[in-house]
């Protein structure tokens, strides 16, 4: 019988995040700190709008690009929050989560052999999406001593004549690293000099904790809007993971081609999710601020707990993850995570799930209640104490 599978798909490994989640789901009394999903329910006023849209029979297809009112609200939101100015008619596309936007952006922009620079550790989808689009991933290994920020020197060293696209994943999953304005200005200088494009994944833009500073999008810098696709959504900021709603903003010449793939593969994002998202943008600022404040309190607790147990961890200022180093224990991050799960029933994600440069670290999500975090960190402390005592 002929092989039914493509050569590319069999080379791609399943998500390392889901592996530990699936194991933990089959065990009793496990505290899972592995999945990046807010523990907050979607705020009631947002749910009410979604319910109301169903009650009113708004179960039709929307336009392929998404509801006009939603696209208008997104452009207003981006302008007031991040100083980004987009045309809702031609430069905004509603997608099924940010993940779809990443996928179709790469499929739109890449020809076979085009090189895509992917800083790692980073979200697990970038590299597979690049491969499936015919591109060639070029990994830039981020360093803990640089707080996992992408430096101008690292970027310059990775560029070749075949380089077309840079993935800019900040605030970062899994490290919690951020890029501040001065960091981005240096990167933008290199991007312009080499005539590259940027896929800026800003799904965690609302979850930043740098005192006195807000998230800065590279698209807001001079001459960068026309060469940047901004990816965002509602899953992390508004606790709307299951609603599956994201969006892409960027130059019309790119967005109109992304729309073709979206038309043929998806048709449109879920209608009731779009109505709910309109309300989220109009009335959800206080919800976002409340959740961000709670995450920040958890972040500070984790940093204190790590210091008390002597576990090395740089301080993250974005997203809702910490990325402590476990190299002192002489085992791989997969071995560490497996033993922690089996002996203490705490599920974390090995850093290697996010690229080779994540080896020697584990990702802990603090999108969980402070009560659960305290219990889990107590178990982690017991575990590493036993390891240190032999």
XYZ file of C-alpha atoms in Angstrom:
390
model
C 0.000 0.000 0.000
C 1.253 3.487 -0.837
C 2.410 5.675 2.092
C -0.511 8.041 2.860
C 1.605 10.560 4.808
C 3.589 13.577 3.669
C 7.332 13.505 4.253
C 7.166 16.782 6.164
C 4.466 15.879 8.684
C 6.193 12.740 9.951
C 9.312 14.766 10.815
C 7.373 17.036 13.186
C 7.203 16.005 16.841
C 3.949 16.315 18.827
C 3.732 19.190 21.296
C 5.832 18.631 24.410
C 3.324 20.699 26.369
C 0.441 18.347 25.696
C 2.491 15.258 26.576
C 2.680 16.136 30.276
C -0.855 17.533 30.330
C -2.204 14.235 28.974
C -0.253 12.172 31.533
C -1.376 14.404 34.400
C -5.021 14.194 33.331
C -4.955 10.445 33.980
C -3.597 10.813 37.545
C -5.323 11.676 40.820
C -4.360 14.592 43.097
C -2.126 16.205 40.494
C -1.565 19.936 40.519
C -0.932 20.939 36.937
C 1.165 24.033 36.355
C 1.761 23.080 32.757
C -0.904 24.573 30.522
C -0.943 28.283 29.722
C -4.637 28.784 30.341
C -6.032 31.448 32.696
C -7.795 30.047 35.752
C -10.263 32.936 35.562
C -13.639 32.360 33.960
C -14.427 34.580 31.010
C -15.999 37.685 32.623
C -19.784 37.483 32.839
C -20.544 40.485 30.681
C -18.546 38.894 27.852
C -20.274 35.538 28.296
C -23.646 37.286 28.385
C -22.975 38.886 25.034
C -22.047 35.513 23.560
C -25.202 33.945 24.999
C -27.338 36.853 23.804
C -25.981 36.477 20.268
C -27.201 32.864 20.281
C -30.577 33.821 21.714
C -30.970 36.386 18.949
C -30.219 33.733 16.331
C -26.905 35.218 15.269
C -25.605 31.860 14.139
C -24.812 32.798 10.541
C -21.442 33.035 8.812
C -19.821 36.417 9.146
C -17.720 37.936 6.373
C -14.454 36.103 5.881
C -12.534 38.964 7.468
C -14.816 39.009 10.505
C -17.567 41.262 11.785
C -17.055 44.863 10.766
C -17.833 46.102 14.267
C -15.242 43.778 15.782
C -12.545 44.866 13.347
C -13.373 48.491 14.129
C -13.104 47.844 17.869
C -9.771 46.059 17.418
C -8.274 49.013 15.571
C -9.559 51.415 18.256
C -8.129 49.189 20.974
C -4.698 48.895 19.337
C -4.525 52.651 18.833
C -5.385 53.584 22.416
C -3.322 50.833 24.057
C -0.256 50.439 21.823
C -0.251 53.439 19.432
C -0.862 51.230 16.398
C -2.939 52.666 13.581
C -4.644 50.165 11.243
C -7.449 50.343 8.692
C -10.171 47.995 9.899
C -11.295 47.336 6.312
C -8.010 46.293 4.725
C -5.439 45.700 7.465
C -7.306 43.559 10.002
C -8.297 39.880 9.840
C -10.193 37.862 12.475
C -8.835 34.322 12.893
C -9.500 31.176 14.885
C -7.086 31.990 17.678
C -3.674 33.545 17.266
C -2.396 30.140 16.160
C -4.280 30.281 12.874
C -2.922 33.767 12.241
C 0.658 32.506 12.707
C 0.059 29.602 10.338
C -1.547 31.543 7.495
C 0.907 34.438 7.782
C 3.797 32.048 7.179
C 1.994 30.261 4.370
C 1.308 33.614 2.760
C 4.826 35.008 3.040
C 7.162 32.051 2.502
C 8.466 30.415 -0.655
C 10.327 27.094 -0.450
C 13.747 27.619 1.084
C 13.049 31.039 2.599
C 14.700 31.256 5.997
C 12.744 32.192 9.102
C 14.621 33.331 12.201
C 13.025 31.851 15.312
C 14.376 32.873 18.722
C 14.107 29.991 21.201
C 12.973 29.063 23.814
C 9.610 30.044 22.354
C 6.092 28.878 21.612
C 5.960 25.421 20.082
C 4.043 26.316 16.882
C 6.504 28.607 15.105
C 8.937 25.982 13.873
C 6.331 23.444 12.641
C 4.324 26.188 10.906
C 7.475 27.351 9.146
C 8.288 23.828 7.947
C 4.729 23.166 6.763
C 4.834 26.442 4.816
C 7.988 25.311 3.004
C 10.308 27.595 4.925
C 13.568 26.770 6.649
C 13.672 27.480 10.403
C 16.889 29.082 11.623
C 17.051 28.941 15.406
C 18.540 31.760 17.459
C 19.363 30.444 20.920
C 18.431 33.021 23.543
C 20.566 33.230 26.667
C 19.542 33.439 30.317
C 22.371 35.905 30.969
C 20.630 38.297 28.542
C 17.263 37.705 30.271
C 16.260 35.727 27.160
C 16.037 38.894 25.067
C 16.998 38.877 21.398
C 20.105 41.012 20.903
C 21.165 42.981 17.851
C 24.359 40.919 17.641
C 22.507 37.579 17.696
C 20.154 38.763 14.973
C 22.959 40.042 12.722
C 24.859 36.780 13.070
C 21.862 34.679 11.963
C 20.969 36.601 8.806
C 21.854 35.178 5.377
C 20.827 36.167 1.831
C 17.902 33.705 2.185
C 16.511 35.260 5.372
C 13.018 36.683 4.891
C 11.153 36.678 8.198
C 11.879 37.138 11.897
C 9.512 35.740 14.502
C 9.430 38.119 17.462
C 7.735 36.295 20.365
C 7.449 38.883 23.161
C 6.281 38.886 25.897
C 7.683 35.411 25.666
C 6.230 31.979 26.267
C 7.881 30.102 28.042
C 10.402 32.449 29.658
C 8.290 35.490 30.524
C 10.973 37.705 28.951
C 10.062 41.085 27.480
C 11.657 43.427 24.964
C 11.604 47.082 25.964
C 11.587 50.015 23.540
C 15.371 50.408 23.403
C 15.765 46.663 22.690
C 13.254 46.853 19.850
C 14.843 49.958 18.362
C 18.138 48.095 17.954
C 16.369 45.114 16.394
C 14.364 47.364 14.046
C 17.589 48.952 12.790
C 18.821 45.528 11.680
C 15.457 44.575 10.164
C 15.355 47.714 8.029
C 18.994 47.384 6.956
C 18.450 43.840 5.657
C 14.936 44.431 4.271
C 13.318 41.718 6.416
C 9.779 41.177 7.665
C 8.584 40.525 11.206
C 5.907 38.236 12.629
C 5.317 39.840 16.023
C 3.350 37.541 18.330
C 1.888 39.894 20.953
C -0.740 37.607 22.493
C 0.609 38.464 25.982
C 0.842 42.220 25.343
C -1.559 43.068 28.181
C 0.379 40.941 30.672
C 3.492 42.996 31.345
C 4.859 43.965 34.761
C 7.681 46.429 34.084
C 6.993 49.236 36.530
C 6.079 52.462 34.778
C 6.240 50.921 31.297
C 3.707 49.366 28.972
C 4.148 46.880 26.171
C 5.724 48.349 23.049
C 4.989 46.832 19.630
C 7.799 46.853 17.096
C 5.166 47.881 14.530
C 4.876 51.238 16.305
C 8.508 52.140 15.549
C 9.444 54.231 12.494
C 9.158 52.405 9.145
C 8.238 49.103 10.814
C 4.472 48.963 10.334
C 4.784 48.159 6.612
C 7.044 45.182 7.305
C 5.329 43.717 10.408
C 2.408 41.359 10.954
C 1.048 41.794 14.491
C -0.610 38.709 15.994
C -2.916 39.063 18.986
C -6.119 37.653 20.445
C -8.396 37.275 23.424
C -7.303 33.993 25.021
C -4.747 35.325 27.503
C -5.841 38.921 28.081
C -9.576 38.253 28.478
C -9.544 34.585 29.624
C -11.280 33.495 26.409
C -9.225 30.422 25.489
C -12.134 28.182 24.463
C -13.754 30.894 22.366
C -10.906 30.478 19.832
C -10.580 34.029 18.618
C -7.514 35.904 17.451
C -6.546 38.440 14.841
C -3.777 39.657 12.591
C -3.023 43.239 11.604
C -0.559 44.300 8.961
C -0.004 45.666 5.457
C -2.914 45.229 3.064
C -0.692 43.534 0.485
C -0.070 40.686 2.960
C -3.476 40.609 4.659
C -5.411 40.227 1.412
C -3.423 37.079 0.621
C -3.803 35.713 4.151
C -7.533 36.177 3.680
C -7.482 33.766 0.724
C -6.104 30.928 2.837
C -8.512 31.782 5.653
C -11.430 31.706 3.171
C -10.610 28.272 1.851
C -9.475 26.615 5.086
C -11.713 28.198 7.745
C -14.396 30.440 6.161
C -14.748 32.630 9.258
C -14.177 32.645 13.005
C -17.074 31.569 15.295
C -19.850 34.123 15.137
C -20.873 34.169 18.805
C -17.202 34.474 19.821
C -16.908 37.572 17.662
C -19.915 39.227 19.301
C -18.501 38.389 22.732
C -15.150 39.894 21.745
C -16.782 43.180 20.773
C -18.039 43.496 24.333
C -14.633 42.443 25.697
C -12.964 45.336 23.899
C -15.646 47.867 24.764
C -16.104 46.981 28.429
C -13.261 44.701 29.475
C -10.419 47.022 30.500
C -11.122 46.627 34.215
C -11.209 42.827 33.860
C -7.837 42.843 32.130
C -6.321 45.098 34.795
C -7.700 42.909 37.595
C -6.341 39.696 36.098
C -2.985 41.308 35.347
C -2.737 42.426 38.975
C -3.476 38.901 40.192
C -0.860 37.414 37.883
C 1.693 39.918 39.089
C 1.043 38.944 42.732
C 1.539 35.286 41.819
C 4.694 36.105 39.874
C 6.178 37.896 42.863
C 5.238 34.998 45.153
C 6.983 32.502 42.874
C 10.146 34.586 42.723
C 10.179 34.784 46.533
C 9.587 31.021 46.827
C 12.416 30.217 44.405
C 14.774 32.456 46.333
C 13.842 30.700 49.577
C 14.520 27.260 48.095
C 17.708 28.403 46.329
C 16.412 27.686 42.833
C 17.944 29.963 40.216
C 15.436 31.876 38.099
C 15.747 35.183 36.260
C 12.853 37.546 36.939
C 10.226 37.501 34.174
C 8.301 40.676 33.390
C 5.678 39.371 30.970
C 3.138 36.634 30.210
C 2.329 34.244 33.100
C 5.297 31.887 33.176
C 8.507 31.441 35.097
C 11.458 29.494 33.713
C 13.664 28.281 36.576
C 16.979 26.575 35.927
C 17.325 22.931 37.079
C 20.815 22.186 35.730
C 22.246 21.716 39.226
C 20.400 18.402 39.541
C 22.264 16.674 36.708
C 19.272 15.482 34.747
C 17.493 16.541 31.599
C 14.476 18.787 31.885
C 12.302 15.897 30.664
C 13.681 13.602 33.372
C 13.195 16.280 36.027
C 9.599 16.961 34.969
C 8.765 13.259 34.791
C 10.176 12.486 38.256
C 8.472 15.533 39.749
C 5.150 14.414 38.301
C 5.489 10.798 39.407
C 6.778 11.457 42.930
C 5.138 14.732 43.926
C 2.209 14.888 41.477
C 3.109 18.317 40.171
C 2.988 18.757 36.402
C 5.347 21.262 34.763
C 6.677 21.436 31.213
C 10.304 20.572 30.408
C 12.138 23.495 28.857
C 13.252 21.304 25.966
C 9.651 21.343 24.686
C 10.365 24.925 23.569
C 13.594 24.204 21.711
C 17.053 22.851 22.447
C 18.066 26.053 24.220
C 15.321 25.378 26.761
C 17.171 22.319 28.025
C 18.105 22.684 31.674
C 14.958 24.654 32.519
C 11.319 23.949 33.318
C 8.280 26.093 32.582
C 5.861 26.786 35.412
C 2.639 28.603 34.610
C 1.196 30.910 37.246
C -2.185 31.085 35.534
C -3.411 29.180 38.582
C -4.710 30.217 41.991
C -2.254 31.341 44.649
C -3.542 28.509 46.858
C -2.623 25.891 44.255
C 0.719 27.553 43.618
C 1.609 27.433 47.323
C 0.766 23.720 47.566
C 2.637 22.939 44.348
C 5.727 24.925 45.332
C 5.769 23.111 48.687
C 5.921 19.828 46.798
C 8.627 21.156 44.465
C 10.663 22.202 47.509
C 10.351 18.696 48.977
C 11.443 17.212 45.671
C 14.557 19.330 45.153
C 15.533 18.987 48.824
C 15.605 15.200 48.403
C 17.645 15.569 45.201
C 20.181 17.812 46.937
C 20.456 15.450 49.894
C 21.082 12.489 47.617
